[in-house]
CSV table of C-alpha atoms in Angstrom, one decimal:
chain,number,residue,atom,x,y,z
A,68,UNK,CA,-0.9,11.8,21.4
A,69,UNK,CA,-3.4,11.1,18.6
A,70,UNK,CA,-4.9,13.9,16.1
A,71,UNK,CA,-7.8,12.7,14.3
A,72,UNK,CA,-9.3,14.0,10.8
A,73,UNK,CA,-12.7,13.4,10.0
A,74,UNK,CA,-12.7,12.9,6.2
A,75,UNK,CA,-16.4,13.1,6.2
A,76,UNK,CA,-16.2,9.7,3.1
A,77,UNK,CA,-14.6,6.0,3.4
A,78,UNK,CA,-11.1,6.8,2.0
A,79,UNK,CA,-8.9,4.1,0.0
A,80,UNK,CA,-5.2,5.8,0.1
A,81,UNK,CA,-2.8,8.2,2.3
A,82,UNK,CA,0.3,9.8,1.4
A,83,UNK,CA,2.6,11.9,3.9
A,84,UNK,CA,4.4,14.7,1.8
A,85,UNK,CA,8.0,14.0,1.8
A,86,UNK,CA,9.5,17.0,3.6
A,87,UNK,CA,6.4,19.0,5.0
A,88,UNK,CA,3.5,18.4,7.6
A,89,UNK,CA,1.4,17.0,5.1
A,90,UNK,CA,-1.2,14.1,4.4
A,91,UNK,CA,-3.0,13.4,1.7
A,92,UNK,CA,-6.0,11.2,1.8
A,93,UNK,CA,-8.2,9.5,-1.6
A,94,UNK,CA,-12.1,8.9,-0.8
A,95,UNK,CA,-14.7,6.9,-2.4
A,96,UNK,CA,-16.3,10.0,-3.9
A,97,UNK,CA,-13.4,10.5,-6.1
A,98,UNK,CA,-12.2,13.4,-4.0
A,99,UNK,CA,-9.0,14.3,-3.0
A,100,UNK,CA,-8.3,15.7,0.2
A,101,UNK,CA,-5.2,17.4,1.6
A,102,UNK,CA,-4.2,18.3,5.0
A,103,UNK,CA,-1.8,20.5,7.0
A,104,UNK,CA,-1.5,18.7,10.4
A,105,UNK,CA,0.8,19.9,13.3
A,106,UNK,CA,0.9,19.2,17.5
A,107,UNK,CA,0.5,22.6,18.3
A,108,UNK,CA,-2.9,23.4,16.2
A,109,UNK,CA,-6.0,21.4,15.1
A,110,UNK,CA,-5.7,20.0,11.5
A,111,UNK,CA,-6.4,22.2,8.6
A,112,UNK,CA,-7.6,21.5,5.3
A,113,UNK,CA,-6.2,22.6,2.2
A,114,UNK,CA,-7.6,21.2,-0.7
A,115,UNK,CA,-10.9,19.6,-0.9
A,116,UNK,CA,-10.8,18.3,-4.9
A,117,UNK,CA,-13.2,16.0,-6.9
A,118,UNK,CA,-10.2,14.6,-8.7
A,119,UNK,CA,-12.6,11.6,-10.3
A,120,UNK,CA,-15.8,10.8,-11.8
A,121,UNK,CA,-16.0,7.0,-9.6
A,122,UNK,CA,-14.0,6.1,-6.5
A,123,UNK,CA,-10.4,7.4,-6.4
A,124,UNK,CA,-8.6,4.3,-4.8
A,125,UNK,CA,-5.0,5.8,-4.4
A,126,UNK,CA,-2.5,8.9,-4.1
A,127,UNK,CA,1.0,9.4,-3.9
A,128,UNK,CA,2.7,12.8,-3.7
A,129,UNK,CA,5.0,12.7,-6.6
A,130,UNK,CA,8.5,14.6,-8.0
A,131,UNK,CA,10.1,15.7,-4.5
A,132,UNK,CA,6.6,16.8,-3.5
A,133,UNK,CA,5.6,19.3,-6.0
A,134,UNK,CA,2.5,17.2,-7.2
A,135,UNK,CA,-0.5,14.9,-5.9
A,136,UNK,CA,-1.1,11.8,-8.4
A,137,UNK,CA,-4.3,10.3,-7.5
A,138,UNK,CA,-5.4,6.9,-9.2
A,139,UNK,CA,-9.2,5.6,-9.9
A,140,UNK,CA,-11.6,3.5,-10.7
A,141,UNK,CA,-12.5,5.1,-13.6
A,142,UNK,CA,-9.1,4.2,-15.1
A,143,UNK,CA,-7.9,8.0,-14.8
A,144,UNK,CA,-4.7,8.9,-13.2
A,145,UNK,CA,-4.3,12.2,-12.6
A,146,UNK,CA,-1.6,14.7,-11.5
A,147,UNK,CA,-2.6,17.7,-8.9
A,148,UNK,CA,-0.7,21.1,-8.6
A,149,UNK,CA,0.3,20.9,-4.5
A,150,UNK,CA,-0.9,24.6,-4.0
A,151,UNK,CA,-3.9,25.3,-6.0
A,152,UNK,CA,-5.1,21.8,-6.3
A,153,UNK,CA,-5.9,22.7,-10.4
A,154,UNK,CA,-5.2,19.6,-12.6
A,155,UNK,CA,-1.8,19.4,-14.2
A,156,UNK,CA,-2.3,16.5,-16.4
A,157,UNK,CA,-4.6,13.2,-16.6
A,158,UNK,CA,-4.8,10.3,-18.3
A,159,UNK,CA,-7.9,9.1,-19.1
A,160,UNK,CA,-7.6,5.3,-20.2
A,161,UNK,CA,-4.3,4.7,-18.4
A,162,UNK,CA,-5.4,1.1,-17.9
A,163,UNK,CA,-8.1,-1.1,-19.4
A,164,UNK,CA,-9.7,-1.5,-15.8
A,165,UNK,CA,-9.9,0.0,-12.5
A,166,UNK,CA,-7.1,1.4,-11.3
A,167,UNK,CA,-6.3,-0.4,-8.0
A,168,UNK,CA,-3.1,0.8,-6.5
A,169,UNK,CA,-0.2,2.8,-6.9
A,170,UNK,CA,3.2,3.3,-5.7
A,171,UNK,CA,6.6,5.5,-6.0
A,172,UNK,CA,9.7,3.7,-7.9
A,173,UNK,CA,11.9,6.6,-7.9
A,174,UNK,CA,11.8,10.3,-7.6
A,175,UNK,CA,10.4,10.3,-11.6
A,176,UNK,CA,8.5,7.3,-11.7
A,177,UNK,CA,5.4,5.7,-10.3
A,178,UNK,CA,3.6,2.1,-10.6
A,179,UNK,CA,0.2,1.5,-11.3
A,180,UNK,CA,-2.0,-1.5,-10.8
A,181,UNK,CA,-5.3,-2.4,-11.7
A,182,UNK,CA,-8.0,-4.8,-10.9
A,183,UNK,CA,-7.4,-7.5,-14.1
A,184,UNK,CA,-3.9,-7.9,-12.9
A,185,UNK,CA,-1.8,-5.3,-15.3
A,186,UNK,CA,0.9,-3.3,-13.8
A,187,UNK,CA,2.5,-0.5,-15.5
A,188,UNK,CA,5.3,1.9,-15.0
A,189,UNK,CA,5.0,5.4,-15.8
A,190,UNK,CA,7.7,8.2,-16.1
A,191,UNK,CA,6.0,11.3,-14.7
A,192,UNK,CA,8.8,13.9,-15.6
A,193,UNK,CA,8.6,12.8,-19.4
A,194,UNK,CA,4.6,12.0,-19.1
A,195,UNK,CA,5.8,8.3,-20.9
A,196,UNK,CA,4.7,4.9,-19.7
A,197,UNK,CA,7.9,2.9,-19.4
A,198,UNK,CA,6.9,-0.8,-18.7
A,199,UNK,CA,3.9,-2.8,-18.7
A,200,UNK,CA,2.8,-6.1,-17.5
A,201,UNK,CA,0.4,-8.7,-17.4
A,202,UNK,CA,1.3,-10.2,-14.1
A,203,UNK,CA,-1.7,-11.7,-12.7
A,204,UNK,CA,-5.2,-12.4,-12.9
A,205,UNK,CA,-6.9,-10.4,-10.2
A,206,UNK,CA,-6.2,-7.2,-8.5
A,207,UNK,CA,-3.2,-6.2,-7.9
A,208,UNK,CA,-3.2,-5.6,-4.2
A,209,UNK,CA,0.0,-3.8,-3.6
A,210,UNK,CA,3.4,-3.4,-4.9
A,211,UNK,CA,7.4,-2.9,-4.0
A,212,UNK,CA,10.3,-2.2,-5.4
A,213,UNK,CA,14.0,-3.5,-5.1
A,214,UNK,CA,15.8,-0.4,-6.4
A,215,UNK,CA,19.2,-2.3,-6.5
A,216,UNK,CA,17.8,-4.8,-8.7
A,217,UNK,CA,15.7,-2.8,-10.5
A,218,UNK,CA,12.8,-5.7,-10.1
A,219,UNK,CA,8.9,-4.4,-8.6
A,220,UNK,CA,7.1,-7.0,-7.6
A,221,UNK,CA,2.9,-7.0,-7.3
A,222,UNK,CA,0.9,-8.9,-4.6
A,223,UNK,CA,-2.5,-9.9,-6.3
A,224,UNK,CA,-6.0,-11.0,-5.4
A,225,UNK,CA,-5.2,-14.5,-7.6
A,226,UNK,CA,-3.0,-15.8,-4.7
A,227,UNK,CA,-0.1,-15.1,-6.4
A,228,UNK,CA,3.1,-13.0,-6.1
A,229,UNK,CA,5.0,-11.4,-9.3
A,230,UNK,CA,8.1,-10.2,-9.7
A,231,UNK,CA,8.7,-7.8,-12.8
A,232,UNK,CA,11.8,-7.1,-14.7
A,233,UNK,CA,12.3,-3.6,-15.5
A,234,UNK,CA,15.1,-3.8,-17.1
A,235,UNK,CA,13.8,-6.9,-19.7
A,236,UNK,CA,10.9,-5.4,-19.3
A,237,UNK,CA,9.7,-9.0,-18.6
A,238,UNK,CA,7.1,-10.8,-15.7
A,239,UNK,CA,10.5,-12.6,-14.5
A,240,UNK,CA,8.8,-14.7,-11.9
A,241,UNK,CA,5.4,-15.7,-10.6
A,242,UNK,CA,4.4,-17.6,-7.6
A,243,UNK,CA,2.6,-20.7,-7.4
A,244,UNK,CA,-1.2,-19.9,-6.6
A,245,UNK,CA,-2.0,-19.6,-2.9
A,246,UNK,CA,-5.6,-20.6,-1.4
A,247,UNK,CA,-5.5,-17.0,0.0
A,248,UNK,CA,-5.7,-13.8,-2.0
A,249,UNK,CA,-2.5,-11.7,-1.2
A,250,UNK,CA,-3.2,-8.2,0.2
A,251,UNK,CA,0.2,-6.4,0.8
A,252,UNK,CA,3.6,-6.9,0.1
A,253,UNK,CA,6.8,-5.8,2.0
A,254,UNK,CA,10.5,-6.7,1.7
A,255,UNK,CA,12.4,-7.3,5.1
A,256,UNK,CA,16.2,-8.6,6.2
A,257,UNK,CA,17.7,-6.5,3.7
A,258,UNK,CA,16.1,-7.9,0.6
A,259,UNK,CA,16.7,-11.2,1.8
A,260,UNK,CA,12.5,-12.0,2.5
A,261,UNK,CA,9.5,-10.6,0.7
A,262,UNK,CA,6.7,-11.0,2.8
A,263,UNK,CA,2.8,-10.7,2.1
A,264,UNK,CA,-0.2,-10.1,4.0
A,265,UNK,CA,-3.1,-12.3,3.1
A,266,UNK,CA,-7.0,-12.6,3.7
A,267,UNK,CA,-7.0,-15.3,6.2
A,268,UNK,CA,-4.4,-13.5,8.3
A,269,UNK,CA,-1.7,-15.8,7.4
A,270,UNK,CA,1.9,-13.6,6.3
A,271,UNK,CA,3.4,-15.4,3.7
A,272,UNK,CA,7.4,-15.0,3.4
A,273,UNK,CA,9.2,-15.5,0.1
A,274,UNK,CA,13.1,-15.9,0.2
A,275,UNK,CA,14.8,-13.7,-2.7
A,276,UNK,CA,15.5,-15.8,-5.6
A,277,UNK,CA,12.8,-18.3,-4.3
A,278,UNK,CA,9.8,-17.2,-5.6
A,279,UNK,CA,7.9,-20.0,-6.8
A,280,UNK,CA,6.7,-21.4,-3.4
A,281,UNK,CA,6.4,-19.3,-0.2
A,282,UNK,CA,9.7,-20.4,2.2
A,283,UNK,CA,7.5,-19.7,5.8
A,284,UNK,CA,4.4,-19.2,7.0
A,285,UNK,CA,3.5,-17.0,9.9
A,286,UNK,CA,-0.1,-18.4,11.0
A,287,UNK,CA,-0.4,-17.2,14.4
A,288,UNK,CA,-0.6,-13.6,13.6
A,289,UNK,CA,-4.6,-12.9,13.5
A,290,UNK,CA,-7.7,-15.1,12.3
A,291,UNK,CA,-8.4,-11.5,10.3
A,292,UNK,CA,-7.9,-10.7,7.6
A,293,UNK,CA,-4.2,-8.8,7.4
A,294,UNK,CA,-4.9,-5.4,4.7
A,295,UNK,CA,-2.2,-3.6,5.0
A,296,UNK,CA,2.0,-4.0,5.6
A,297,UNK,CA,4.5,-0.9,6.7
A,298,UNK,CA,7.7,-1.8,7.2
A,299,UNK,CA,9.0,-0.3,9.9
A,300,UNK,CA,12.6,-1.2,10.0
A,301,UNK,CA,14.3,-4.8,8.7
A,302,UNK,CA,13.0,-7.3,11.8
A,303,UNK,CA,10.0,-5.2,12.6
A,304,UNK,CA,6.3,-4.7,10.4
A,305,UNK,CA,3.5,-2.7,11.0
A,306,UNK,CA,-0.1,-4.7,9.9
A,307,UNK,CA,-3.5,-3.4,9.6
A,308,UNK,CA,-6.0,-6.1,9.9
A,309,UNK,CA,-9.8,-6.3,9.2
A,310,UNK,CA,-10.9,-5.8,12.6
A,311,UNK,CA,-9.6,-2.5,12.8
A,312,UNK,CA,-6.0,-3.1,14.9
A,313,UNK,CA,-3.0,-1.8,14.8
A,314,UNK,CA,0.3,-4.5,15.7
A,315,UNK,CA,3.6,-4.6,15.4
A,316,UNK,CA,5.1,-7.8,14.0
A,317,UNK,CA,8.5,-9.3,14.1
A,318,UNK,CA,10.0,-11.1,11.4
A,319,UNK,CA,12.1,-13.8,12.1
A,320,UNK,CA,11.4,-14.9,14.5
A,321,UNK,CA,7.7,-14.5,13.8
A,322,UNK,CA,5.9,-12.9,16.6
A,323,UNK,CA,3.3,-10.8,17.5
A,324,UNK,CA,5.7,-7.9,19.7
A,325,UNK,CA,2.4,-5.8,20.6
A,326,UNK,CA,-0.7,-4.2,19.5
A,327,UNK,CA,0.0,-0.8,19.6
A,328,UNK,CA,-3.2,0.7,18.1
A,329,UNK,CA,-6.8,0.4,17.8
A,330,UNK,CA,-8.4,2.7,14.7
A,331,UNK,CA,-11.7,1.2,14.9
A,332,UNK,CA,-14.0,-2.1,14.7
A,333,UNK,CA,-13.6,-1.6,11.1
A,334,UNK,CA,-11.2,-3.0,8.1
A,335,UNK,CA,-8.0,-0.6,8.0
A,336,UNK,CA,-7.4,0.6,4.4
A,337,UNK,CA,-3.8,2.0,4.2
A,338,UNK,CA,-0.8,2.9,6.6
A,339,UNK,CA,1.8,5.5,6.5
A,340,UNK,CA,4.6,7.0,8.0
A,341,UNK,CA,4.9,11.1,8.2
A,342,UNK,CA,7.8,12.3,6.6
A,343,UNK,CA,9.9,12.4,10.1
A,344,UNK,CA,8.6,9.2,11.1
A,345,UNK,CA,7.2,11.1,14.1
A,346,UNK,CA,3.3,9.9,13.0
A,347,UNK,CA,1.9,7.0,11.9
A,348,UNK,CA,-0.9,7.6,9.4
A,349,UNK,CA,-4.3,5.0,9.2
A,350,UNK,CA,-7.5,5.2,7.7
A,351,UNK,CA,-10.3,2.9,7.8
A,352,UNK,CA,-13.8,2.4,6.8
A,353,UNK,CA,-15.2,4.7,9.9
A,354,UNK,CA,-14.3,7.5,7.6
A,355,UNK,CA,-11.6,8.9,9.7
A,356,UNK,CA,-7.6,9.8,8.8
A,357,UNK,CA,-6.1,9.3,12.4
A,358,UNK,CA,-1.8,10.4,13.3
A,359,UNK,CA,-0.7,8.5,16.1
A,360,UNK,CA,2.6,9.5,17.6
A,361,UNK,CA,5.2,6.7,16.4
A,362,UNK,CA,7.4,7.1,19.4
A,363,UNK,CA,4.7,6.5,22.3
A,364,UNK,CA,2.7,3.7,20.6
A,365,UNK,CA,5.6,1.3,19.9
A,366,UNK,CA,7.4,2.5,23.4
A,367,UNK,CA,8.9,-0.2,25.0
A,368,UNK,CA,7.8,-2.9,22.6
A,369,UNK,CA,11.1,-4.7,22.6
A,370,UNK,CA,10.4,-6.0,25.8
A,371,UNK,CA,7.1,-7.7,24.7
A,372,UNK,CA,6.5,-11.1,23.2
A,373,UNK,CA,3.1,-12.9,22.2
A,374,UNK,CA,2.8,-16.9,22.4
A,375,UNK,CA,2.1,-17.3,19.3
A,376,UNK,CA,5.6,-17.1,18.0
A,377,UNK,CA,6.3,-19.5,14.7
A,378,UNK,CA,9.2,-19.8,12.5
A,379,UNK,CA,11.4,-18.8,14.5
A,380,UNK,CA,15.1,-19.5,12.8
A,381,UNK,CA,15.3,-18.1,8.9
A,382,UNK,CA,14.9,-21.4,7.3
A,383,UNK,CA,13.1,-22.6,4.4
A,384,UNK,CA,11.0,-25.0,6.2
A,385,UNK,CA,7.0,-24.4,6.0
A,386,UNK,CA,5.2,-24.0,9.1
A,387,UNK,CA,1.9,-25.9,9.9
A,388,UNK,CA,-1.3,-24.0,8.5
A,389,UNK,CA,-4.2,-22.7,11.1
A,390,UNK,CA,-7.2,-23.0,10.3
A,391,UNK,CA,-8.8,-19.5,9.9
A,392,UNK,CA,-11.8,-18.0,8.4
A,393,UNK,CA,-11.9,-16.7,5.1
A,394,UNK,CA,-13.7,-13.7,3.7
A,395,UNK,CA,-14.9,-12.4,0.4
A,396,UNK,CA,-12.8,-10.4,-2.4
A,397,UNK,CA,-11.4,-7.3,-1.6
A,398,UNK,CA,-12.4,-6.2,-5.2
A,399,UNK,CA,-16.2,-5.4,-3.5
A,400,UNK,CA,-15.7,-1.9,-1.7
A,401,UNK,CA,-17.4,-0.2,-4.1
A,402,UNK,CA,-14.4,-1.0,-6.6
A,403,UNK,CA,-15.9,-1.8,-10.2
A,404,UNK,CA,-15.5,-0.2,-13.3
A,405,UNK,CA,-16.4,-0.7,-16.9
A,406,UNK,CA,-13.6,-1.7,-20.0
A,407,UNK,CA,-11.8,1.0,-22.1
A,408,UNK,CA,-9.0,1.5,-24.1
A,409,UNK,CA,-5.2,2.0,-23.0
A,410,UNK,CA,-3.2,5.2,-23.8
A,411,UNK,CA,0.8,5.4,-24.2
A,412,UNK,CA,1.0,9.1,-23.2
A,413,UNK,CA,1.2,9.2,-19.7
A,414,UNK,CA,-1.2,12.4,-19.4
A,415,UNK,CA,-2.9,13.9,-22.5
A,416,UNK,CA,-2.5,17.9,-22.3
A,417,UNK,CA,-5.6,19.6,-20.4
């Protein structure tokens, strides 16, 4: 079963709310859109909100649900009331560039990322910014955090991968530069492997403590650009690549298990999982939010394997590079924005 939401704009982010039939989708235009979606009945919208002056690149529902946070271009983050859609608080100059992406720490905090490299933590309960850091020099592509260690680390456009102290409040550790800009980021094995996505279609896997170099390198995977990473549980990964398809990966042993989905001929943007894990949430650049039910697509996958299987014991040896094409900075979807100055308050009053 598929439902499929025409968003009517190319949209940059999804978010599933975190207890309802809810998804959330950020569009070029700056708008916000919010959907109710169920099996029994078409899709209904909700809210349909110009959140942002330039493109609005990201959204995350935030404090158990009661709030949208949507982060742009034009440096704004902003915070959404879930029923009316009225603004609760912004933040004009929350970074000095383009906001870029954005993820959930913990039920009170949030990460930001922009396109010169800065990441910065925000407390959205106290409206306070907690950390901040100059970790690369790109975009930052995508972020995760290791609650236990209380470390987020950033994937970047620069090649490079970060990992950020929260508690020093310290860039603790920074990769070497790779010839590939990094596009998503994912830990697997129980912490043990960070692995990240890159624009030759090459996964990149970090051991934990190891970050300087990466420790593996899955080359077989697609001569596409790989956009987006969803973990899906510790051996298994969900990529989005630039030709629009849908696979699920296994880590360690590396191998492609199956495609399960094709959105489009077009670049996927952003992947999500519905709060029950029942749907699996994609957008790409053919304007379209499409749930696919979890359970049929990845049906008997365990008993599928691909050739192309590398790596295949969790060592630290490298694996022998492919050669693949390349293709230009992700940082060109319509994703520029001018200089300005940086705020400490998390959201100035409205």
């Amino acid at each position: 079963m598929e439902i499929q939401i025409n968003l009517g704009n190319l949209p940059f982010g999804l978010d599933f709310h975190p207890s309802d039939q809810l998804v959330a989708s950020a569009l070029i235009t700056g708008d916000l859109h919010l959907y109710r979606y169920s099996v029994d009945a078409p899709p209904r919208k909700l809210l349909d909100v110009h959140a942002h002056e330039e493109s609005c690149r990201a959204v995350r529902f935030i404090n158990g649900g009661q709030a949208i946070v949507t982060g742009s271009a034009d440096r704004s983050i902003l915070a959404s009331d879930l029923e009316t859609g009225s603004p609760i608080a912004r933040l004009e100059d929350s970074h000095e560039d383009a906001i870029y992406s954005l993820i959930n720490l913990t039920e009170s905090t949030i990460a930001s990322g922009d396109d010169q490299g800065c990441i910065k933590v925000w407390d959205t309960r106290q409206r306070t910014l907690c950390n901040s850091f100059n970790a690369h020099e790109d975009y930052v592509s995508d972020m995760t955090f290791a609650s236990d260690a209380m470390k987020l680390l950033g994937a970047s456009g620069d090649g490079t991968l970060s990992v950020c102290n929260l508690r020093k409040n310290t860039v603790q550790s920074r990769s070497e530069f790779s010839e590939e800009e990094l596009t998503s980021i994912v830990m697997m094995k129980n912490g043990r492997k960070v692995v990240c996505g890159s624009q030759n279609g090459t996964l990149l896997l970090y051991s934990w403590g190891f970050f300087k170099d990466c420790s593996d390198r899955f080359t077989g995977l697609s001569p596409n650009s790989v956009d987006v990473l969803l973990k899906l549980d510790e051996e298994r990964v969900i990529t989005g690549s630039e030709n629009g398809l849908i696979s699920l990966v296994g880590i360690l042993p590396n191998k492609i298990i199956q495609p399960i989905a094709e959105h489009s001929e077009y670049p996927i943007e952003g992947l999500a999982f519905s709060y029950d894990r029942k749907f699996l949430g994609s957008i790409s650049h053919d304007s379209m939010l499409k749930l696919w039910d979890l359970e049929d697509i990845i049906q008997g996958s365990g008993n599928n394997t691909s050739q192309a299987v590398l790596g295949d014991s969790d060592s630290d040896s490298d694996v022998g590079d492919m050669e693949v094409d390349n293709k230009g900075t992700k940082s060109t979807n319509g994703k520029s924005a001018s200089k300005g100055s940086s705020s400490h308050s998390f959201f100035a009053d409205l």
